[in-house]
Amino acid sequence: MRIRSLIIAWMQIMRAFQIVGVIIKHALREYRSRSRFLNAIFGKRKAPRLQVHTTQERLRVTIEELGPTYIKFGQILADRPDMISERFRLELKKLQSKAIPMSDSFAHELIGKELGQPIEEVFAWIDDQCLASASIGQAYRARLKTGEEVVLKIQRPHIENKIKLDLYLMRYLARRAAITYPEMAAIDIVGLIDEFGANILKELNYYTESSNIQRFAAMFKDDPRVHIPKVFNDFTTRRLLVMEFIDGISPDHINELREKGYNLKTIAMNGADVILKMILEYGFFHADPHPGNIFIMPGNVIAFIDFGMAGVLRPRHMNFLADFAMGFARSDSKTISNALLHLCDVKFFDHEEDMQFEIEQLMRSNSYIPFEKLDFSKVIQDCLNIIVKYELRVPSSIFLLAKALATLQKFAMDLQPDLALGPVILPYAKKLVMQKYDPRKLASGIYETLTDYVTLVRDFPSNVNEILYKIKQGKIQHIIDLNDSEPARKAVRQFSQRIALVILLSGMLVVSTIMVTWGENRVLAHTSFTVAAIFNLWYVIKLTLKGKR
């Protein structure tokens, strides 16, 4: 175990040196590009093959050289306007995973190991050349012994360990940055790394993608407009995914679609409707529906591939969309503002009035645009930009949603530039609002709230006893440093004196009450009770008058 720990520590150190080396190399190049003195000295040298002109380009090139973990993290940052500026986001959108393909014979060997048997016993043939190569794995076309045309996705060896190593170092650096720079802590950079790590590790597990594919297939099993590839579970493992080969045309090849008689308007309308159905009806959607992940099959059928990352909307996210739709329909900026704050889980917000005013201006700027021509993805993105301006944190699923809507709009407009998405969105928006304000759902919510209150009242005495017991045992401590605060010390002394006096007067009142009730000396008892009552009344009046002053 100790030897293994030493090996891991050594790998971490070596990877850290490699990362630092790449960063220093590009940082020096950036410095040289900005230094007139160094340009004067080295300016006549032969220019490098890769021309980089801006800081944003330099960052992108650096990330690409650091490898798959950083590339995927950069791609996520490209969709997070609350994290980085627009200039950097536009450049990070160009990130590409450039990886040298594994040798085909080695990849075939890995496939055989994952199958646990010779590949000849499962496949009639496997293509000698990979269909596609990425930093995480490679894809091959093949045919099963039973005759089905399939695609195999085989993961690169040891890629999971490499990514885990990078995640460890990224988290360490994020924690140090959060300590050193308070603004980094404010955006919860450590939480972002943890969320990213969980997502990329899920993506490395091909069972996750297989599960996503089968979930989408169940959603659209009765919809003839959509085709989801079949997964062959008998041959799929954690590192090998075997699924149906999709023979279709990319939506980018518009001329080819026209030549072969496809109806572009039907494809655009169906594509928009299907993606909106994923988002607004099921709350589970393809996170990256760009043309590379969509194919058009005969009969204008739309096929989706690459389900490694899917967006999931929680009930509160769906409620946000319902409130957003209702607020927009009623031109009610307050409803939209409240929906955004609730989405960000903010209870108290000092700039609510300012944010509401900006939303109102945004709505006015769109009020003269016909509903059917409204750019809904831009409206949502503009609202998210307002949230970002006030440094509020938005759930990552909402950014995936905004990205999916923007991609959807581009997909539809490329195929049919005059297509109106408003009529497609409207039925889903109405259904979403009706579901939220359904009387049965409202009654259920009220019942759950009442149940929570009953539980709170029922458990209150035992919770108080538990707190008092912990205080008595010294398990709850709160240290207040009053060394440099004379007013605070004076206030504590006055508070202590008042508490002591209240206890004394209350004790007098209780004792005199007992004497009046059961005592034999009635004169002394009534005198004590009267004195105690007068003192208590005097103290209450004194506190009341002091409070008014």
C-alpha positions as CSV (number, residue, x, y, z in Angstrom):
1,M,0.0,0.0,0.0
2,R,2.9,2.4,0.9
3,I,4.6,1.6,-2.5
4,R,1.3,2.4,-4.3
5,S,0.9,5.7,-2.5
6,L,4.5,6.6,-3.4
7,I,3.8,5.8,-7.0
8,I,0.7,7.9,-7.1
9,A,2.5,10.8,-5.4
10,W,5.3,10.6,-7.9
11,M,2.8,10.6,-10.8
12,Q,1.1,13.7,-9.3
13,I,4.5,15.5,-9.0
14,M,5.5,14.6,-12.6
15,R,2.1,15.7,-14.0
16,A,2.3,18.9,-11.9
17,F,5.7,19.7,-13.5
18,Q,4.3,18.9,-16.9
19,I,1.3,21.3,-16.4
20,V,3.6,24.0,-15.0
21,G,6.0,23.6,-17.9
22,V,3.2,24.1,-20.5
23,I,1.8,27.1,-18.6
24,I,5.2,28.7,-18.3
25,K,6.0,28.1,-22.0
26,H,2.9,29.8,-23.2
27,A,3.1,32.6,-20.5
28,L,6.6,33.4,-21.7
29,R,5.4,33.5,-25.3
30,E,2.5,35.8,-24.2
31,Y,5.0,38.0,-22.4
32,R,7.3,38.1,-25.4
33,S,4.4,39.0,-27.7
34,R,3.7,42.1,-25.5
35,S,7.3,43.1,-24.9
36,R,8.8,45.6,-27.4
37,F,12.3,45.0,-26.1
38,L,12.1,41.2,-26.6
39,N,10.4,41.7,-30.0
40,A,13.3,44.0,-31.0
41,I,15.8,41.3,-30.1
42,F,14.0,38.1,-31.3
43,G,11.8,39.6,-33.9
44,K,13.8,38.4,-36.9
45,R,13.6,34.7,-35.8
46,K,11.5,32.4,-37.9
47,A,7.8,32.6,-36.8
48,P,6.4,29.4,-35.3
49,R,4.1,27.3,-37.3
50,L,1.1,28.1,-35.1
51,Q,0.4,31.8,-35.2
52,V,-1.3,33.1,-32.0
53,H,-2.2,36.7,-31.8
54,T,-4.3,37.3,-28.7
55,T,-4.4,36.3,-25.0
56,Q,-7.6,34.4,-25.6
57,E,-6.0,32.4,-28.4
58,R,-3.0,31.7,-26.2
59,L,-5.3,30.4,-23.5
60,R,-7.1,28.1,-25.9
61,V,-3.8,26.7,-27.3
62,T,-2.5,26.1,-23.7
63,I,-5.7,24.2,-22.8
64,E,-5.5,22.1,-25.9
65,E,-1.9,21.1,-25.0
66,L,-2.8,20.2,-21.5
67,G,-5.0,17.4,-22.6
68,P,-8.6,16.0,-22.5
69,T,-9.4,17.0,-18.9
70,Y,-8.6,20.6,-19.5
71,I,-10.2,20.6,-22.9
72,K,-13.5,19.4,-21.5
73,F,-13.3,21.9,-18.6
74,G,-12.7,24.7,-21.1
75,Q,-15.7,23.6,-23.2
76,I,-17.8,23.8,-20.1
77,L,-16.5,27.2,-19.2
78,A,-17.3,28.3,-22.8
79,D,-21.0,27.9,-21.8
80,R,-20.7,29.7,-18.4
81,P,-21.0,33.5,-18.8
82,D,-21.1,33.7,-15.0
83,M,-17.5,32.5,-14.9
84,I,-15.5,34.2,-17.7
85,S,-15.9,37.1,-20.0
86,E,-17.5,37.0,-23.4
87,R,-14.2,37.3,-25.3
88,F,-12.7,34.3,-23.6
89,R,-16.0,32.3,-24.0
90,L,-16.0,32.8,-27.8
91,E,-12.5,31.6,-28.1
92,L,-13.0,28.6,-25.8
93,K,-15.9,27.5,-28.0
94,K,-13.2,26.7,-30.7
95,L,-11.5,24.1,-28.4
96,Q,-10.9,20.8,-30.2
97,S,-9.8,17.5,-28.8
98,K,-6.7,16.7,-31.0
99,A,-5.4,13.2,-30.2
100,I,-3.1,10.9,-32.1
101,P,-5.2,7.8,-33.0
102,M,-4.3,4.5,-31.3
103,S,-3.0,1.9,-33.7
104,D,-6.0,-0.1,-35.1
105,S,-4.5,-3.4,-34.1
106,F,-4.1,-2.2,-30.5
107,A,-7.6,-0.9,-30.4
108,H,-8.9,-4.2,-31.7
109,E,-7.0,-5.9,-29.0
110,L,-8.6,-3.7,-26.4
111,I,-12.1,-4.5,-27.8
112,G,-11.4,-8.2,-27.5
113,K,-10.3,-7.7,-23.8
114,E,-13.5,-5.9,-23.0
115,L,-15.6,-8.6,-24.7
116,G,-13.8,-11.3,-22.9
117,Q,-13.6,-13.4,-26.1
118,P,-12.0,-13.2,-29.5
119,I,-13.7,-10.4,-31.6
120,E,-14.1,-13.0,-34.5
121,E,-16.7,-14.8,-32.4
122,V,-18.9,-11.6,-32.0
123,F,-18.3,-9.6,-35.2
124,A,-18.4,-10.7,-38.8
125,W,-16.0,-7.9,-39.5
126,I,-14.5,-4.7,-38.0
127,D,-13.3,-1.8,-40.1
128,D,-9.5,-1.6,-40.2
129,Q,-9.5,2.2,-39.9
130,C,-11.2,4.1,-37.1
131,L,-14.3,6.1,-37.9
132,A,-13.4,8.9,-35.5
133,S,-10.7,9.5,-32.9
134,A,-10.9,11.7,-29.8
135,S,-8.9,12.2,-26.6
136,I,-11.0,9.7,-24.6
137,G,-11.6,7.0,-27.2
138,Q,-12.0,5.8,-30.8
139,A,-15.0,4.7,-32.8
140,Y,-15.1,1.8,-35.3
141,R,-17.7,0.6,-37.7
142,A,-18.5,-3.2,-37.5
143,R,-21.1,-5.9,-38.3
144,L,-22.3,-8.4,-35.7
145,K,-22.5,-12.1,-36.5
146,T,-26.3,-11.6,-36.5
147,G,-26.0,-9.1,-39.3
148,E,-26.6,-5.7,-37.5
149,E,-24.5,-2.8,-38.6
150,V,-23.0,-1.3,-35.4
151,V,-20.5,1.3,-34.1
152,L,-18.0,0.5,-31.4
153,K,-16.7,3.1,-29.0
154,I,-13.6,1.9,-27.3
155,Q,-11.9,3.9,-24.5
156,R,-8.2,4.6,-24.5
157,P,-6.3,2.7,-21.8
158,H,-5.5,4.4,-18.5
159,I,-7.4,7.5,-19.6
160,E,-9.6,7.4,-16.4
161,N,-6.5,7.4,-14.2
162,K,-5.0,10.3,-16.1
163,I,-8.2,12.3,-15.8
164,K,-8.5,11.5,-12.0
165,L,-5.0,12.7,-11.6
166,D,-5.7,16.0,-13.4
167,L,-8.9,16.4,-11.4
168,Y,-6.9,16.0,-8.1
169,L,-4.4,18.7,-9.2
170,M,-7.2,21.0,-10.5
171,R,-9.0,20.8,-7.2
172,Y,-5.8,21.4,-5.3
173,L,-5.1,24.5,-7.4
174,A,-8.7,25.7,-7.1
175,R,-8.6,25.4,-3.3
176,R,-5.4,27.4,-3.1
177,A,-6.8,30.0,-5.5
178,A,-10.0,30.3,-3.4
179,I,-7.8,31.0,-0.3
180,T,-5.5,33.5,-2.0
181,Y,-8.1,35.3,-4.1
182,P,-11.5,36.0,-2.4
183,E,-13.2,36.6,-5.7
184,M,-12.4,33.0,-6.7
185,A,-14.1,31.8,-3.5
186,A,-17.1,33.9,-4.4
187,I,-17.8,32.0,-7.6
188,D,-17.2,28.7,-5.8
189,I,-14.4,27.5,-8.1
190,V,-13.9,24.4,-6.0
191,G,-17.6,23.5,-6.3
192,L,-17.4,24.0,-10.1
193,I,-14.4,21.6,-10.3
194,D,-16.2,19.0,-8.2
195,E,-19.3,19.2,-10.4
196,F,-17.2,19.0,-13.5
197,G,-15.3,16.0,-12.1
198,A,-18.5,14.1,-11.3
199,N,-19.8,14.8,-14.9
200,I,-16.6,13.8,-16.7
201,L,-16.3,10.6,-14.7
202,K,-19.8,9.7,-15.6
203,E,-19.0,10.3,-19.2
204,L,-16.0,8.0,-18.9
205,N,-18.4,5.2,-17.9
206,Y,-20.1,4.0,-21.1
207,Y,-22.8,2.4,-19.0
208,T,-24.0,6.0,-18.3
209,E,-24.3,6.8,-22.0
210,S,-26.0,3.4,-22.6
211,S,-28.5,4.3,-19.9
212,N,-29.1,7.7,-21.4
213,I,-29.7,6.2,-24.9
214,Q,-32.2,3.7,-23.6
215,R,-34.0,6.4,-21.6
216,F,-34.3,8.6,-24.7
217,A,-35.5,5.6,-26.7
218,A,-38.3,4.9,-24.1
219,M,-39.3,8.6,-24.3
220,F,-39.7,8.5,-28.1
221,K,-40.7,4.9,-28.7
222,D,-44.0,5.9,-30.2
223,D,-42.8,8.9,-32.1
224,P,-42.1,8.1,-35.8
225,R,-40.3,11.4,-36.3
226,V,-37.4,10.3,-34.1
227,H,-34.9,7.5,-34.2
228,I,-32.7,6.7,-31.2
229,P,-29.9,4.1,-31.9
230,K,-30.3,0.7,-30.3
231,V,-27.8,-0.4,-27.7
232,F,-26.5,-3.9,-27.6
233,N,-26.2,-4.5,-23.9
234,D,-24.7,-8.0,-24.2
235,F,-21.5,-6.5,-25.6
236,T,-21.4,-3.1,-23.8
237,T,-19.1,-2.7,-20.9
238,R,-17.7,0.2,-18.8
239,R,-15.1,0.9,-21.6
240,L,-16.8,-0.4,-24.7
241,L,-20.1,0.8,-26.1
242,V,-21.8,-1.2,-29.0
243,M,-24.7,0.6,-30.6
244,E,-26.6,0.7,-33.9
245,F,-24.9,2.4,-36.8
246,I,-26.9,5.4,-38.1
247,D,-26.8,5.8,-41.9
248,G,-28.0,9.4,-42.5
249,I,-27.1,12.8,-43.8
250,S,-25.8,15.7,-41.6
251,P,-28.2,18.7,-41.4
252,D,-25.2,20.8,-42.5
253,H,-25.4,19.2,-45.9
254,I,-28.4,21.2,-47.0
255,N,-27.8,20.9,-50.7
256,E,-27.6,17.1,-50.5
257,L,-30.8,17.0,-48.5
258,R,-32.6,19.1,-51.1
259,E,-31.2,16.9,-54.0
260,K,-32.5,13.8,-52.3
261,G,-36.0,15.2,-51.8
262,Y,-36.0,15.8,-48.1
263,N,-38.5,18.4,-46.8
264,L,-36.3,20.9,-44.9
265,K,-39.3,22.7,-43.3
266,T,-40.6,19.5,-41.9
267,I,-37.2,18.5,-40.6
268,A,-36.8,21.9,-39.0
269,M,-40.2,21.9,-37.3
270,N,-39.9,18.3,-36.1
271,G,-36.4,18.9,-34.8
272,A,-37.5,22.0,-32.8
273,D,-40.6,20.2,-31.5
274,V,-38.6,17.1,-30.4
275,I,-35.9,19.0,-28.6
276,L,-38.5,21.2,-26.9
277,K,-40.4,18.1,-25.9
278,M,-37.2,16.8,-24.2
279,I,-36.8,20.0,-22.3
280,L,-40.3,21.2,-21.4
281,E,-42.1,17.9,-21.1
282,Y,-39.6,15.4,-19.9
283,G,-37.0,17.6,-18.2
284,F,-34.3,15.4,-19.7
285,F,-32.6,16.6,-22.9
286,H,-29.6,16.1,-25.2
287,A,-27.1,18.6,-23.9
288,D,-25.3,19.2,-27.2
289,P,-27.7,18.8,-30.2
290,H,-25.4,20.4,-32.8
291,P,-25.4,19.1,-36.4
292,G,-22.5,16.7,-35.8
293,N,-24.7,14.8,-33.3
294,I,-27.8,14.7,-35.6
295,F,-28.5,12.7,-38.8
296,I,-31.4,12.9,-41.2
297,M,-32.7,9.5,-42.3
298,P,-35.2,8.6,-45.1
299,G,-38.7,9.8,-44.4
300,N,-37.4,13.0,-42.8
301,V,-36.7,11.0,-39.6
302,I,-34.3,12.7,-37.2
303,A,-31.6,10.5,-35.5
304,F,-29.5,11.6,-32.5
305,I,-26.1,10.3,-31.4
306,D,-23.6,10.9,-28.7
307,F,-25.6,10.8,-25.5
308,G,-22.6,11.1,-23.1
309,M,-23.8,14.3,-21.6
310,A,-27.5,14.9,-20.9
311,G,-29.2,17.8,-19.2
312,V,-31.5,17.1,-16.3
313,L,-34.0,19.7,-15.0
314,R,-35.2,19.4,-11.4
315,P,-38.8,20.3,-10.3
316,R,-37.6,23.8,-9.3
317,H,-36.0,24.3,-12.7
318,M,-39.3,23.4,-14.4
319,N,-41.2,25.8,-12.0
320,F,-38.7,28.5,-13.0
321,L,-39.6,27.9,-16.7
322,A,-43.3,28.0,-15.9
323,D,-43.0,31.3,-13.9
324,F,-40.7,32.7,-16.6
325,A,-43.3,31.9,-19.3
326,M,-46.2,33.3,-17.3
327,G,-44.2,36.5,-16.4
328,F,-43.3,37.0,-20.0
329,A,-46.8,36.5,-21.3
330,R,-48.2,39.0,-18.7
331,S,-45.2,41.4,-19.2
332,D,-44.7,41.1,-15.4
333,S,-41.1,41.8,-14.6
334,K,-41.6,41.2,-10.9
335,T,-42.7,37.6,-11.6
336,I,-39.6,37.0,-13.7
337,S,-37.3,38.6,-11.2
338,N,-38.7,36.5,-8.4
339,A,-38.4,33.4,-10.5
340,L,-34.7,34.1,-11.2
341,L,-34.0,34.8,-7.6
342,H,-35.7,31.5,-6.6
343,L,-33.8,29.7,-9.3
344,C,-30.5,31.0,-7.7
345,D,-31.8,30.0,-4.2
346,V,-31.5,33.6,-3.0
347,K,-33.7,34.6,0.0
348,F,-32.6,38.2,0.5
349,F,-31.2,40.4,-2.3
350,D,-30.3,44.1,-2.0
351,H,-30.5,44.8,-5.7
352,E,-33.9,43.3,-6.5
353,E,-35.4,46.6,-7.6
354,D,-32.5,47.3,-9.9
355,M,-32.7,43.8,-11.4
356,Q,-36.4,44.1,-11.9
357,F,-36.0,47.4,-13.7
358,E,-33.4,45.8,-16.1
359,I,-35.8,42.9,-16.8
360,E,-38.6,45.4,-17.5
361,Q,-36.4,47.2,-20.0
362,L,-35.5,43.9,-21.6
363,M,-39.2,43.0,-22.0
364,R,-40.0,46.4,-23.4
365,S,-37.3,46.0,-26.0
366,N,-38.9,42.8,-27.2
367,S,-42.5,43.9,-26.8
368,Y,-42.7,45.2,-30.4
369,I,-41.4,42.0,-32.0
370,P,-44.2,39.6,-33.1
371,F,-44.4,36.5,-30.9
372,E,-43.7,34.1,-33.8
373,K,-40.4,36.0,-34.6
374,L,-39.1,36.3,-31.1
375,D,-35.7,34.8,-30.4
376,F,-36.5,32.9,-27.2
377,S,-33.0,31.6,-26.6
378,K,-31.6,35.1,-26.7
379,V,-34.3,36.3,-24.2
380,I,-33.3,33.6,-21.8
381,Q,-29.6,34.3,-22.4
382,D,-30.2,38.0,-21.8
383,C,-31.9,37.2,-18.5
384,L,-29.0,35.0,-17.5
385,N,-26.6,37.8,-18.3
386,I,-28.5,40.1,-15.9
387,I,-28.1,37.4,-13.2
388,V,-24.4,37.2,-13.9
389,K,-24.1,41.0,-13.7
390,Y,-25.3,40.8,-10.1
391,E,-22.9,37.9,-9.3
392,L,-25.6,35.3,-8.6
393,R,-25.0,31.6,-9.2
394,V,-27.1,29.8,-11.7
395,P,-27.5,26.0,-11.8
396,S,-25.4,24.4,-14.5
397,S,-28.5,22.7,-16.0
398,I,-29.9,26.1,-16.9
399,F,-26.8,27.0,-18.9
400,L,-27.0,23.6,-20.7
401,L,-30.7,24.5,-21.4
402,A,-29.7,27.9,-22.8
403,K,-27.1,26.3,-24.9
404,A,-29.5,23.6,-26.2
405,L,-32.1,26.3,-27.1
406,A,-29.5,28.3,-28.9
407,T,-28.3,25.3,-30.8
408,L,-31.9,24.4,-31.6
409,Q,-32.6,27.8,-33.0
410,K,-29.5,27.7,-35.2
411,F,-30.4,24.1,-36.4
412,A,-33.9,25.2,-37.3
413,M,-32.9,28.5,-39.0
414,D,-30.2,26.9,-41.1
415,L,-32.7,24.5,-42.5
416,Q,-35.6,27.0,-42.8
417,P,-34.6,30.7,-42.3
418,D,-38.2,32.0,-42.2
419,L,-39.3,29.4,-39.6
420,A,-41.3,30.8,-36.7
421,L,-40.5,29.0,-33.5
422,G,-43.2,30.8,-31.4
423,P,-46.1,28.5,-32.4
424,V,-43.9,25.5,-31.6
425,I,-43.0,26.7,-28.1
426,L,-46.4,28.1,-27.1
427,P,-48.2,24.7,-26.5
428,Y,-45.4,23.4,-24.3
429,A,-45.2,26.7,-22.4
430,K,-49.0,26.6,-21.7
431,K,-48.8,22.9,-20.6
432,L,-45.9,23.8,-18.3
433,V,-47.8,26.6,-16.6
434,M,-51.0,24.5,-16.3
435,Q,-49.0,21.7,-14.7
436,K,-47.5,24.0,-12.1
437,Y,-50.9,25.6,-11.2
438,D,-52.9,22.4,-11.4
439,P,-55.2,22.4,-8.3
440,R,-54.2,18.8,-7.4
441,K,-50.6,19.7,-7.4
442,L,-51.2,22.9,-5.4
443,A,-53.2,20.9,-2.9
444,S,-50.4,18.4,-2.7
445,G,-47.9,21.2,-2.0
446,I,-50.1,22.7,0.7
447,Y,-50.4,19.2,2.3
448,E,-46.6,18.7,2.3
449,T,-46.1,22.2,3.9
450,L,-48.7,21.5,6.6
451,T,-47.0,18.1,7.2
452,D,-43.6,19.9,7.6
453,Y,-45.1,22.3,10.2
454,V,-46.7,19.4,12.1
455,T,-43.4,17.6,12.2
456,L,-41.7,20.9,13.3
457,V,-44.1,21.4,16.2
458,R,-44.0,17.7,17.2
459,D,-40.2,17.6,17.3
460,F,-39.7,21.0,18.8
461,P,-39.4,19.9,22.5
462,S,-37.0,17.1,21.8
463,N,-34.9,19.4,19.5
464,V,-34.7,22.0,22.3
465,N,-33.8,19.3,24.9
466,E,-31.1,18.1,22.5
467,I,-29.6,21.6,22.1
468,L,-29.7,22.2,25.9
469,Y,-28.0,18.9,26.5
470,K,-25.3,19.7,24.0
471,I,-24.8,23.1,25.6
472,K,-24.5,21.4,29.0
473,Q,-22.0,18.9,27.7
474,G,-20.0,21.7,26.1
475,K,-20.5,20.4,22.6
476,I,-21.8,23.7,21.4
477,Q,-19.5,26.6,21.8
478,H,-19.4,30.1,20.4
479,I,-16.3,32.2,21.0
480,I,-16.8,36.0,21.0
481,D,-13.6,38.2,21.0
482,L,-14.3,41.4,22.9
483,N,-10.7,42.4,23.6
484,D,-10.9,45.4,21.2
485,S,-14.5,46.4,21.8
486,E,-15.4,48.4,24.9
487,P,-19.0,49.1,23.7
488,A,-19.5,45.4,23.2
489,R,-18.2,44.6,26.7
490,K,-20.4,47.3,28.2
491,A,-23.4,45.9,26.4
492,V,-22.7,42.4,27.7
493,R,-22.3,43.7,31.3
494,Q,-25.6,45.6,31.1
495,F,-27.3,42.6,29.5
496,S,-26.0,40.3,32.3
497,Q,-27.2,42.7,35.0
498,R,-30.6,42.9,33.4
499,I,-30.9,39.1,33.2
500,A,-29.9,38.8,36.9
501,L,-32.5,41.4,37.9
502,V,-35.2,39.7,35.8
503,I,-34.5,36.4,37.5
504,L,-34.5,38.0,40.9
505,L,-37.8,39.8,40.4
506,S,-39.4,36.7,38.8
507,G,-38.3,34.7,41.7
508,M,-39.8,37.1,44.2
509,L,-43.1,37.1,42.3
510,V,-43.2,33.3,42.2
511,V,-42.4,32.9,45.9
512,S,-45.0,35.5,47.0
513,T,-47.6,33.8,44.8
514,I,-46.9,30.5,46.5
515,M,-47.2,32.3,49.9
516,V,-50.5,33.9,49.0
517,T,-51.9,30.5,47.9
518,W,-50.6,28.2,50.6
519,G,-49.0,30.4,53.3
520,E,-50.5,30.8,56.7
521,N,-49.3,34.4,57.3
522,R,-51.6,36.2,54.9
523,V,-50.4,39.8,55.6
524,L,-46.8,39.0,54.9
525,A,-47.8,37.0,51.8
526,H,-49.9,39.8,50.3
527,T,-47.3,42.4,51.2
528,S,-44.5,40.3,49.4
529,F,-46.8,39.7,46.4
530,T,-47.6,43.5,46.1
531,V,-43.9,44.5,46.4
532,A,-42.9,41.9,43.8
533,A,-45.6,43.0,41.4
534,I,-44.8,46.7,41.8
535,F,-41.1,46.0,41.2
536,N,-41.9,43.9,38.1
537,L,-44.3,46.6,36.8
538,W,-41.7,49.3,37.4
539,Y,-39.0,47.3,35.5
540,V,-41.3,46.7,32.5
541,I,-42.2,50.4,32.3
542,K,-38.5,51.3,32.6
543,L,-37.5,49.0,29.7
544,T,-40.4,50.2,27.6
545,L,-39.5,53.8,28.0
546,K,-35.9,53.1,27.4
547,G,-36.7,51.2,24.2
548,K,-38.7,54.2,22.9
549,R,-35.8,56.5,23.6
